[in-house]
Each structure stands twice: as C-alpha cells, then as structure tokens.
Coordinates of C-alpha atoms in Angstrom, one line a residue:
X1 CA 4.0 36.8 -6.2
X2 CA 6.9 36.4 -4.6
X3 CA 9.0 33.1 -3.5
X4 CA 8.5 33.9 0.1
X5 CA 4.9 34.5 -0.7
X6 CA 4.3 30.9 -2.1
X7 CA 6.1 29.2 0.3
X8 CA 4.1 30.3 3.3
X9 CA 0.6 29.5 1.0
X10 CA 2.4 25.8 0.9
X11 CA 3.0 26.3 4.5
X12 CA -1.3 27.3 5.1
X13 CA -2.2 24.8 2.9
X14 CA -1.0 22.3 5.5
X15 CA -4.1 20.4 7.2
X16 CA -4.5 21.8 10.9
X17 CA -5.5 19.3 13.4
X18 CA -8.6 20.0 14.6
X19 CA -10.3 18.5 17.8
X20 CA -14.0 19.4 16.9
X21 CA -13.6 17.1 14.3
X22 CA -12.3 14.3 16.1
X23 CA -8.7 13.9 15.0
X24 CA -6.0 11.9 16.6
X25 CA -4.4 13.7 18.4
X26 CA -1.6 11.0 19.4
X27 CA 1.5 11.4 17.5
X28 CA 1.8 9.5 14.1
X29 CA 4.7 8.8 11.7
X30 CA 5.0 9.2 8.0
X31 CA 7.1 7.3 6.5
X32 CA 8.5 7.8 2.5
X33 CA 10.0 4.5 1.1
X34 CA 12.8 4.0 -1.9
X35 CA 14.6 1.6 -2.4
X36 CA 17.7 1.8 -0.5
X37 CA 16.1 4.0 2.2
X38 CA 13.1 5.3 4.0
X39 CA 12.2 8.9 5.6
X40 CA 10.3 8.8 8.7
X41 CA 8.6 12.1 10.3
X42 CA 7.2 11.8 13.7
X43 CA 4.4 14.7 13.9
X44 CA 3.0 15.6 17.3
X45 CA 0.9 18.9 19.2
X46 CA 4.0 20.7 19.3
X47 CA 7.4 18.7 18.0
X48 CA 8.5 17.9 14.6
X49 CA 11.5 14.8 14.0
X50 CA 12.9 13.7 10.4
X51 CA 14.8 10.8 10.6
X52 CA 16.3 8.7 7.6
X53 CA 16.7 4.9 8.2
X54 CA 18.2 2.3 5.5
X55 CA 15.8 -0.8 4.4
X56 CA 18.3 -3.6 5.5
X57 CA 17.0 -5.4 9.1
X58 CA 19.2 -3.9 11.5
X59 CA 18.1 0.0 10.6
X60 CA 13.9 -1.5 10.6
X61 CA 15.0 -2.4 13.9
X62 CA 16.0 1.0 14.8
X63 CA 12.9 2.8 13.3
X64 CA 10.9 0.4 15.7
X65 CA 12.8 1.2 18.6
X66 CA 12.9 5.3 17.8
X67 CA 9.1 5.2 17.3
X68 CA 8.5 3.2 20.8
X69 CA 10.7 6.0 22.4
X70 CA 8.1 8.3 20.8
X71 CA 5.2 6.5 22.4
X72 CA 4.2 6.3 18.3
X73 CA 1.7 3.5 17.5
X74 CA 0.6 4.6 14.1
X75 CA 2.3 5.4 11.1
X76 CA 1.2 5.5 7.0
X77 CA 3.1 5.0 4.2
X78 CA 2.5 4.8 0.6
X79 CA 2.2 1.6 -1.2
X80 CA 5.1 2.4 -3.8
X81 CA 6.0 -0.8 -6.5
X82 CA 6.5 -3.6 -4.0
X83 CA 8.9 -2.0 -1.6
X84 CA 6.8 -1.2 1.3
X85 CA 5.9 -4.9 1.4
X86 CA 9.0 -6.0 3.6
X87 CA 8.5 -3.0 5.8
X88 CA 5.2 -3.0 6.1
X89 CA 6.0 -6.3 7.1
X90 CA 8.2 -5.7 9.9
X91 CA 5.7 -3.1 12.0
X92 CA 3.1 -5.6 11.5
X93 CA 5.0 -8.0 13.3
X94 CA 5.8 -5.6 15.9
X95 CA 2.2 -4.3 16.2
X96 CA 2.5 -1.2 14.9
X97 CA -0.8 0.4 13.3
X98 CA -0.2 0.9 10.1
X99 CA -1.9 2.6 6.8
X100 CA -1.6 2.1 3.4
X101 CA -2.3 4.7 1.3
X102 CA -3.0 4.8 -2.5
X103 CA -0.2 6.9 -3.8
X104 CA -3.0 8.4 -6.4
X105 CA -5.4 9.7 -3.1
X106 CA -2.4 11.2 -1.1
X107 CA -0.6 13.4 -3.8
X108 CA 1.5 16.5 -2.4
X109 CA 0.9 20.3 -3.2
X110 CA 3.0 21.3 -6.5
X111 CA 7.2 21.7 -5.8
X112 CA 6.8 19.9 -3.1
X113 CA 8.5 16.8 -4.3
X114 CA 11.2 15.6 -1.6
X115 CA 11.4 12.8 0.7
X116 CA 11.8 14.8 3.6
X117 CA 8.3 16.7 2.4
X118 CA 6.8 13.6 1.4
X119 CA 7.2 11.7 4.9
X120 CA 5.8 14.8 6.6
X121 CA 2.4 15.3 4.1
X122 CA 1.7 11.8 4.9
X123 CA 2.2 12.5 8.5
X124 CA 0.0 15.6 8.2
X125 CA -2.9 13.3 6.5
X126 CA -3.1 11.1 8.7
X127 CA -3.2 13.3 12.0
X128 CA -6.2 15.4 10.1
X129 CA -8.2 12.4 9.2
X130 CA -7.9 12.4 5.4
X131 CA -6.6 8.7 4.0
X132 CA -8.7 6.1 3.4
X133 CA -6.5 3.1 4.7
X134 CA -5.8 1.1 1.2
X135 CA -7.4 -3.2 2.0
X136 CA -4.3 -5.3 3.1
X137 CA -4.7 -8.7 3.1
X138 CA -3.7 -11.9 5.7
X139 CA -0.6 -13.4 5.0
X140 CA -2.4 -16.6 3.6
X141 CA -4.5 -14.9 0.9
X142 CA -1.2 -12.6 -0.2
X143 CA 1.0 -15.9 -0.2
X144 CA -2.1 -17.3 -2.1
X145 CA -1.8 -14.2 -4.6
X146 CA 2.1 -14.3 -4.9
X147 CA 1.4 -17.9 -6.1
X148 CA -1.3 -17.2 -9.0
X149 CA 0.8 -14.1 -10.1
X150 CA 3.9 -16.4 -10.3
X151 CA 1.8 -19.2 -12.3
X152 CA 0.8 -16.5 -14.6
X153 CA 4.8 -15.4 -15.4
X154 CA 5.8 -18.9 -16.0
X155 CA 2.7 -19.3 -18.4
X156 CA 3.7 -16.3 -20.2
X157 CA 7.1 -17.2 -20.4
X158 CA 6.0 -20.9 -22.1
X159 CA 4.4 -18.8 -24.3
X160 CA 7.5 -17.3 -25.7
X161 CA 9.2 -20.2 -26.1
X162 CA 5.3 -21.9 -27.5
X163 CA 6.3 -18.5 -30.2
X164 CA 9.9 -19.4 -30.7
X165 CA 8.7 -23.3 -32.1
X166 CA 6.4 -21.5 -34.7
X167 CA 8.8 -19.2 -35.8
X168 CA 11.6 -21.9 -36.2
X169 CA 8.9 -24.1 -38.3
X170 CA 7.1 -21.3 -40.2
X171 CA 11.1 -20.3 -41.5
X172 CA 12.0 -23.3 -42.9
X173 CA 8.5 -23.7 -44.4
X174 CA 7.0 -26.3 -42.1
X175 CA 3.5 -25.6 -41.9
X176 CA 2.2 -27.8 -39.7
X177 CA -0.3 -25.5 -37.8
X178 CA -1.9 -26.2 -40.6
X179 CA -2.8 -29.4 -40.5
X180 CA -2.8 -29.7 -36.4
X181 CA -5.1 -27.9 -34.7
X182 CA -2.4 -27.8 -31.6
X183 CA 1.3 -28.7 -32.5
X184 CA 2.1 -29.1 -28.7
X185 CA -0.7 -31.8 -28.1
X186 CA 0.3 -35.3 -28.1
X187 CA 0.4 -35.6 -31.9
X188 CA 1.5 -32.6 -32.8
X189 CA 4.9 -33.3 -30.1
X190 CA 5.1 -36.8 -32.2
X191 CA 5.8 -35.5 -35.2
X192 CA 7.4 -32.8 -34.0
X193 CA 10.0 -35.1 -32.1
X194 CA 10.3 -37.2 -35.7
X195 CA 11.8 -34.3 -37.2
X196 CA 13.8 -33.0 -34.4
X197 CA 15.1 -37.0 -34.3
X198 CA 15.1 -37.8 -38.0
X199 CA 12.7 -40.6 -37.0
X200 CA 10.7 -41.9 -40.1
X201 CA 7.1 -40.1 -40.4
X202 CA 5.1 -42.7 -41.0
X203 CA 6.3 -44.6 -37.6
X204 CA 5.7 -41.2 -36.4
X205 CA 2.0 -41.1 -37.7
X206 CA 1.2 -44.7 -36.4
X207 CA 1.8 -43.5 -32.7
X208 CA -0.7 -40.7 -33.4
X209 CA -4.7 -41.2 -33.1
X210 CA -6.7 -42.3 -36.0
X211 CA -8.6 -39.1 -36.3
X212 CA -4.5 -37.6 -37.3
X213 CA -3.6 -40.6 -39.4
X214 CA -6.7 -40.4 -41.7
X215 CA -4.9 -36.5 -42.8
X216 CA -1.4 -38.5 -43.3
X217 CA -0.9 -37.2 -46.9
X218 CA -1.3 -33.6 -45.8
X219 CA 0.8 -33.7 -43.0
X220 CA 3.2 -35.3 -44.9
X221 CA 2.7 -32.3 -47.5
X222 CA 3.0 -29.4 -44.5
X223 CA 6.4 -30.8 -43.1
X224 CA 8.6 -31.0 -46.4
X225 CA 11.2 -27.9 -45.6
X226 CA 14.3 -28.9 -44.2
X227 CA 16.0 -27.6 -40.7
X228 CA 19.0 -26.1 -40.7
X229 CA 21.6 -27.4 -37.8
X230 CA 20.7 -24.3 -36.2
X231 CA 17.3 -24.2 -36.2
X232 CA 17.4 -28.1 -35.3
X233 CA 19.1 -27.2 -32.2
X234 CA 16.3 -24.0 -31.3
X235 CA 13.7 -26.5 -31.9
X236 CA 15.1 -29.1 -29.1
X237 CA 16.0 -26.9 -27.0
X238 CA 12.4 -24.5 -26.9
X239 CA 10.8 -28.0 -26.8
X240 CA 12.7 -29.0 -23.8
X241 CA 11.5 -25.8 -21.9
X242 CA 8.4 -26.0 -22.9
X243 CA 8.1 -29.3 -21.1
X244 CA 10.0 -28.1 -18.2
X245 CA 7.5 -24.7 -17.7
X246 CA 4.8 -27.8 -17.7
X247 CA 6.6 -29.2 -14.6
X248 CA 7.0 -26.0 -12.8
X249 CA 3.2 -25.3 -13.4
X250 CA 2.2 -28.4 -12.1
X251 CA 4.4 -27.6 -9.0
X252 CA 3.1 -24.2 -8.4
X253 CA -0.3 -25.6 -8.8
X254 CA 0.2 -28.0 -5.8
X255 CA 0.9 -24.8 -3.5
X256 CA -2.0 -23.3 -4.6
X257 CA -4.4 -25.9 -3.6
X258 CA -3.0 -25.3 -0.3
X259 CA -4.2 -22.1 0.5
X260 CA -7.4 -22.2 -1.4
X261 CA -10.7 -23.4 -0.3
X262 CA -13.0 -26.0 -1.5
X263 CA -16.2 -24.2 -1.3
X264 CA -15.6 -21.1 -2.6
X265 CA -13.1 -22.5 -5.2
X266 CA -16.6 -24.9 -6.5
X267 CA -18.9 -21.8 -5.9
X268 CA -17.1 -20.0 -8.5
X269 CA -16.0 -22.8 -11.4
X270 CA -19.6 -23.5 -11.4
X271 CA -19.9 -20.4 -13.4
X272 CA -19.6 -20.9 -17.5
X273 CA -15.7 -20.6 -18.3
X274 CA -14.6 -20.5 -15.0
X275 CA -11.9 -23.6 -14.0
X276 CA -9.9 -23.9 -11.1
X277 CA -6.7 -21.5 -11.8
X278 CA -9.3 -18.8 -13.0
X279 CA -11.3 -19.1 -9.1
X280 CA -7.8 -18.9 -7.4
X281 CA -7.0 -15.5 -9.4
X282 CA -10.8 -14.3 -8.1
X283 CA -9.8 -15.6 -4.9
X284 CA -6.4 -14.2 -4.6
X285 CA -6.9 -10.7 -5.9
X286 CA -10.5 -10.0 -4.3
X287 CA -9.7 -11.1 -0.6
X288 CA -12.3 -10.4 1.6
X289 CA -15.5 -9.4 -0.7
X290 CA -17.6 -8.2 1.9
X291 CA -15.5 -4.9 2.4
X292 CA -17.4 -4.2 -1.1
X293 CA -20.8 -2.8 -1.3
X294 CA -21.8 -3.7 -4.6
X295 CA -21.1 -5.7 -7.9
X296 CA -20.4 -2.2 -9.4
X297 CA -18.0 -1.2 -6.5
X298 CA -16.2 -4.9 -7.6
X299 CA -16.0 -4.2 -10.8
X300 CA -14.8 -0.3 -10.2
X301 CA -12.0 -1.9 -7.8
X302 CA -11.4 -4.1 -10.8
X303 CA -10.9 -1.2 -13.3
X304 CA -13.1 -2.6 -15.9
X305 CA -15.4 0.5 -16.1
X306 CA -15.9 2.9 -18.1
X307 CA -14.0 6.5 -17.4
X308 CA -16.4 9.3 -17.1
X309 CA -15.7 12.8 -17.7
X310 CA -18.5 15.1 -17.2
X311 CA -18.8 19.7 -17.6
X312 CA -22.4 20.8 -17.5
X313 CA -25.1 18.9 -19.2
X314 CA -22.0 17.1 -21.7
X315 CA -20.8 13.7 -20.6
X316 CA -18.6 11.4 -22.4
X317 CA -18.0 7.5 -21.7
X318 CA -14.1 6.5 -22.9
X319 CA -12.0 3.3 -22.3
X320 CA -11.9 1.4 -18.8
X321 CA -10.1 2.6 -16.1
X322 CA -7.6 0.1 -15.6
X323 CA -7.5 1.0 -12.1
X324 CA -6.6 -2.0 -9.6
X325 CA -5.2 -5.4 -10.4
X326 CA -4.1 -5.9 -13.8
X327 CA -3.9 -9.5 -13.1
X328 CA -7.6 -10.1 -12.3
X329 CA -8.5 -7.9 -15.2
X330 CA -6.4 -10.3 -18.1
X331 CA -8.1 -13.2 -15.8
X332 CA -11.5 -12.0 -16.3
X333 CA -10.9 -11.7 -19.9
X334 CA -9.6 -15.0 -20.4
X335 CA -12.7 -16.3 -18.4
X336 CA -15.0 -14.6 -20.7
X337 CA -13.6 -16.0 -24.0
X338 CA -14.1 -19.4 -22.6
X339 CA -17.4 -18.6 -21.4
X340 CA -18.6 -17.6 -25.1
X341 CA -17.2 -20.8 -26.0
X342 CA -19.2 -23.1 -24.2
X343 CA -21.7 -25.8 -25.6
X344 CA -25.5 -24.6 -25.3
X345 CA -28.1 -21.3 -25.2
X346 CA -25.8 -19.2 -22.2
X347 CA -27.2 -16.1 -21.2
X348 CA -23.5 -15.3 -21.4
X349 CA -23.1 -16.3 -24.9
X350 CA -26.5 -14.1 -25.8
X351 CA -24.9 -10.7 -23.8
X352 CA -22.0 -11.0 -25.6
X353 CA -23.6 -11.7 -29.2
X354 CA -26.0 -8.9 -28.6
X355 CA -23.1 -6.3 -27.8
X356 CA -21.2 -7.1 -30.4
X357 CA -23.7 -6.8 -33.0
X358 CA -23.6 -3.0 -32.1
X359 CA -20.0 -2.6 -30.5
X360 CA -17.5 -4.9 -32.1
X361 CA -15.9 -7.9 -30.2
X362 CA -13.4 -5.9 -28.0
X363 CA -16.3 -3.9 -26.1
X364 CA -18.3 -6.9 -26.2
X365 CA -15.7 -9.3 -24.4
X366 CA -15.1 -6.5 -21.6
X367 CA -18.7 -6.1 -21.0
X368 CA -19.4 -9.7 -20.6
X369 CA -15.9 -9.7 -18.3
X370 CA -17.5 -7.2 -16.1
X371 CA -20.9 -9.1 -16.3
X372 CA -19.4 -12.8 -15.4
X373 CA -17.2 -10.4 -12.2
X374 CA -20.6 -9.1 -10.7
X375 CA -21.9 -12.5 -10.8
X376 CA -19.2 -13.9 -9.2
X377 CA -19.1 -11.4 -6.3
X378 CA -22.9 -12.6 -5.8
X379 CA -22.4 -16.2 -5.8
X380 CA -19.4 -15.0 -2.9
X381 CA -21.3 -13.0 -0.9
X382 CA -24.5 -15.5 -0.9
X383 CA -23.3 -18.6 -1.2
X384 CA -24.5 -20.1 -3.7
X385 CA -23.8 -22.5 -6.7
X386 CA -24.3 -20.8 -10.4
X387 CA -27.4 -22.3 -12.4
X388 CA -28.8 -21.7 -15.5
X389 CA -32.0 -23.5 -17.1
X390 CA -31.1 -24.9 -20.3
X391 CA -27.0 -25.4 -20.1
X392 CA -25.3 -28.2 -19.7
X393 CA -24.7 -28.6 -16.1
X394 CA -20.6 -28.3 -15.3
X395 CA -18.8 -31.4 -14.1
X396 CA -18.7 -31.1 -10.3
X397 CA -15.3 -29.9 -9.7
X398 CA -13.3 -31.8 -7.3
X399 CA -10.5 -30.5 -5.6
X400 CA -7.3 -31.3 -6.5
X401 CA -5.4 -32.9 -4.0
X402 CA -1.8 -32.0 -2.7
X403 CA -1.1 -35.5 -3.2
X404 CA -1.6 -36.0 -6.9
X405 CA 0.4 -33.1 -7.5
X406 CA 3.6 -33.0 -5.5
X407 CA 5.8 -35.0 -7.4
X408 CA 9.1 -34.8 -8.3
X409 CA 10.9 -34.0 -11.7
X410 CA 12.0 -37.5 -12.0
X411 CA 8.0 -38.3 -11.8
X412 CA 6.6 -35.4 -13.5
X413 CA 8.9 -36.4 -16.4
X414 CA 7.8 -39.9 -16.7
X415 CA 4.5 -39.4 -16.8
X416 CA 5.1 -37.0 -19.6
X417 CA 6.8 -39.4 -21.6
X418 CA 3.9 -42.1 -20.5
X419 CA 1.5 -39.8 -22.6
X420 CA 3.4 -39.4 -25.1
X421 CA 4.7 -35.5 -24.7
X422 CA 7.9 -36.3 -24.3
X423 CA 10.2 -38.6 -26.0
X424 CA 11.8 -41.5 -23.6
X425 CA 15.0 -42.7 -25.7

C-alpha cells in the first residue's frame, strides 16, 4: 500500500457528522494542551482554523476572544497531568462549554501523533457525538481535594524523616524500637531528647509513665551505643522536622474542616476504621456519588477491581485495575487495616479472615477495601449511620472546629512542649 493510500484511509477514518443521528452541528473547538502552549482547531459545516496560543493569561484571553468571533461555545480538551486545570479554568469563568475527556477514551488513529492532529481528532469527537464528558467537580470540593492530597505529601514526607531517626539509631546500635512500641510518642521523644541533650536517663525515665519506667533496665540496655557528632546533629535536626510536619498537619487540617460537611463526614466515620481525614479523602475524591449507578461502578471508578480478559469460553481474573484516583485507593487500604484492627466480632474483621485463609493477606486487604468502599457509597446515597449488632458502638464523632485548630506556630509549639513532645529549654 502506498503512502498516499494510507493517508486518505486516515483521512475516511475521520467521523462524519451526521444529522440523523443528532449531532451538533454548531462549531466546536479542540483544544491540545502542553506545557508552554496549546493548539486550538475550530471545526465547522464547511471551514477548518488551527491556531496556536501560549498558556500565560494574556494569550487565554486571546483564545476567548478568537472563539467568540467564531460564535464557538463548546470546546474539549484532554485532561493531560494537571495542565488543563488553569485553562479549563479560564473558559469556565467565561462560560464556555467545556469537555473533559479521558485521554485513554479519545486515542488517535496510528502516526497520527501531532498537536496540530490531536486538536483536530478532538474536535472531530466531539462534533460526531463520541466522548463521554470526564466528572468535573465545583470549586469547593476540588479545593477540598487539593487539601487532602496536600495532607497526604506532608505525611509522607514525615515519614522520611520518621525513617531517617531509625536509621541514625539502628547505626550506632540504639535499639530502642525495641523496647518502645512508638519512639515518637511522648516517651519515646523523652528519651530520645536525653540523648540528643546528654540529659541523665534516669531523669529522663521519671518524666515517662509508669507503665515505661517499670522496663527501665532494658531501655537502659537498648540505648548504650554512642552517637557520633554527626549523627547527633541528623538526630536534632529530623526531630525538629518531624515536629514541624506535625504543625503543618494541624494547619492543613483546619482548612479542611472548612469545606467538609458535618453529616456526611459522621455518616462515614461511623464505619469501622474510618476517622475524620479518611471521610475527607472519600469526600474529596468521590464528589457527587449519585452520578454512580452502583457500588460496583464506585469501586470500578476506584480501580480496585479485578482486570478481566476474556477469548471464547477462557477467562482470566489478574491484578486490579488501578484505574482512577490513586489517592483514594492507598486511603481505602489504610481504612481497611484499621478496620481489621478494631475491638469485637466485625463482619469486617470475619471477610477479611475468611479470604485470607484461601488468598493470602494482600488479596484479602483489597477485597475488604473494596467491600468497606461499596458500603460507604450506600451509607452516602441513603443516608444513613453504619450499625452493626454486636460491635462496640464508635464514639460519636464531633466536628472539629476551625477554632481549635487555627493557631499559630508560636501556639502550636507550646502545646507541644506542654505534652511533652518537644523539649522547652
């Protein structure tokens, strides 16, 4: 076949506008975004314009005004890493139509691959009908989810720094882990601060509950390496940002209570394992959970189901999709470790026993993840509180106020050193 051959099948494989099928027939504008410029394509009955525009505020402006001279309302774009947010944006505020579409549903024909090409596919998809317009959501509830995804980072990145304290200890053969169940609760920040100071251990161990003084000889036995300067200095200073990421969680938390609400937030911590942080996630990444028609459609949009391929009769199961938020998914997971955790006979804790007695922990945790999600979306979509005969009821969670947590460093820091977490001197 020759070149010229292929590109006219490109050319037919085009969708045609059709009228009997009730098409637009309005001209729309595709629109390919990277990230120091955009292609636009205005596609109409019988004219064709490419234009290239930068992402700066000054050239959105001129894409608005050269769509308006084109009597075009509607345009599509694909929702490529986080750049389409700011223009997306932009023709919001203007009123401009607009629809997302899942990079992975509006695919090019092979070779195609420009920008120029790209804008106009889009543009062609849309006129014939063919995207399914990707769920936006309000400002509020993506402010909401910029928040909880930020929360998350700073968590992670305590964690390092959590990582960093081991290390430092387990090298100069300081095994306190051993003897503590958590070395950055109040005790274990005591002792830790005695031999960051020099401070004598057993004043150390008097400022420490009785329940830790009664294992004094031990810890005394776990914490006889020496420091080098060096490692003296990474302990103070991974100690000191590990109380400052406490501060700066504490802060983000205030602006979440903001933009959550009371109700749903106690509809869904009344579920085994399931605290306040863990409902904003569900909040924040779900949106509006009526747009879904079933706990299995919520859990598909989730990406914790299983992949299916099937050829004939033969079918095979493999790994989860990992379609959708990756953030909701690591939440859900979290969620149901805690939930396996809890005091009492939980229907939870039976699901996950039973699976794991034939599947190993790993399928067993995501199973009851996808479990604890469907019953969430139910307890949404209804209404109602989660019950269970025979489990401890769950303290009646309270909403945090914006009061009690919007204070300052200065503040913040005082009460740390009030409970102990933080050396005053």
């Amino acid at each position: 076949m020759s070149p010229n051959e292929k590109t006219h099948l490109l050319e037919d494989a085009q969708p045609k506008p059709n009228k009997k099928r009730g098409i637009n027939m309005n001209p729309v504008c595709g629109i390919d975004i990277s990230k120091e410029e955009l292609v636009a394509t205005i596609l109409g009955d019988n004219f064709k314009e490419t234009r290239k525009f930068g992402v700066h505020t000054d050239e959105l402006y001129k894409l608005k005004q050269w769509l308006k001279e084109n009597h075009t309302t509607q345009t599509i774009m694909e929702s490529t890493g986080i750049y389409w947010i700011p223009i997306y944006a932009s023709l919001e505020a203007s009123d401009f139509k607009i629809v997302l579409a899942n990079p992975r549903q509006v695919k090019g024909l092979p070779k195609r691959k420009t920008d120029v090409r790209d804008s106009e596919w889009l543009a062609h998809l849309l006129r014939s009908g063919l995207v399914k317009p990707s769920y936006v959501a309000d400002a509020d509830l993506r402010a909401l989810r910029s928040l909880t995804r930020l929360r998350a980072i700073l968590v992670q990145d305590q964690a390092g720094y959590k990582n960093k304290v081991h290390k430092v200890l387990q090298l100069s053969n300081i095994r306190l882990d051993s003897e503590i169940t958590d070395i950055f609760g109040k005790s274990g920040r005591i002792i830790i601060e005695a031999i960051a100071t020099g401070e004598s251990l057993d004043k150390a161990l008097e400022r420490c509950p009785k329940s830790v003084q009664k294992n004094a000889q031990s810890i005394k036995a776990s914490i006889m390496g020496k420091l080098s300067q060096a490692d003296l200095f990474a302990l103070k200073l991974c100690m000191g940002m590990v109380d400052e990421f406490d501060v700066k969680v504490a802060e983000v938390d205030s602006q979440i209570v903001k933009y959550v609400d009371d109700e749903v937030i106690g509809l869904l911590c009344s579920v085994p394992g399931v605290g306040f942080v863990s409902a904003a996630v569900v909040v924040a990444e779900l949106g509006d959970v009526s747009r879904f028609a079933d706990e299995k459609a919520v859990c598909s949009f989730c990406g914790i189901t299983p992949s299916i391929r099937q050829s004939g009769k033969r079918r095979w199961n493999g790994p989860i999709t990992k379609f959708g938020s990756k953030w909701l998914r690591r939440n859900l997971i979290q969620c149901a470790l805690a939930a396996i955790k809890v005091r009492g006979d939980s229907k939870f804790k039976a699901f996950y026993l039973q699976v794991r007695a034939r599947r190993g922990h790993g399928v067993a945790i995501v199973a009851l993840a996808r479990k604890m999600l469907g019953v969430m979306y139910h307890l949404l979509v209804k209404k109602v509180a989660f019950f269970e005969e025979g489990l401890a009821p769950k303290r009646k969670w309270k909403a945090i106020l914006e009061r009690d947590l919007s204070v300052g460093f200065e503040e913040a820091m005082s009460l740390l050193v009030n409970a102990g977490y933080v050396n005053g001197s």
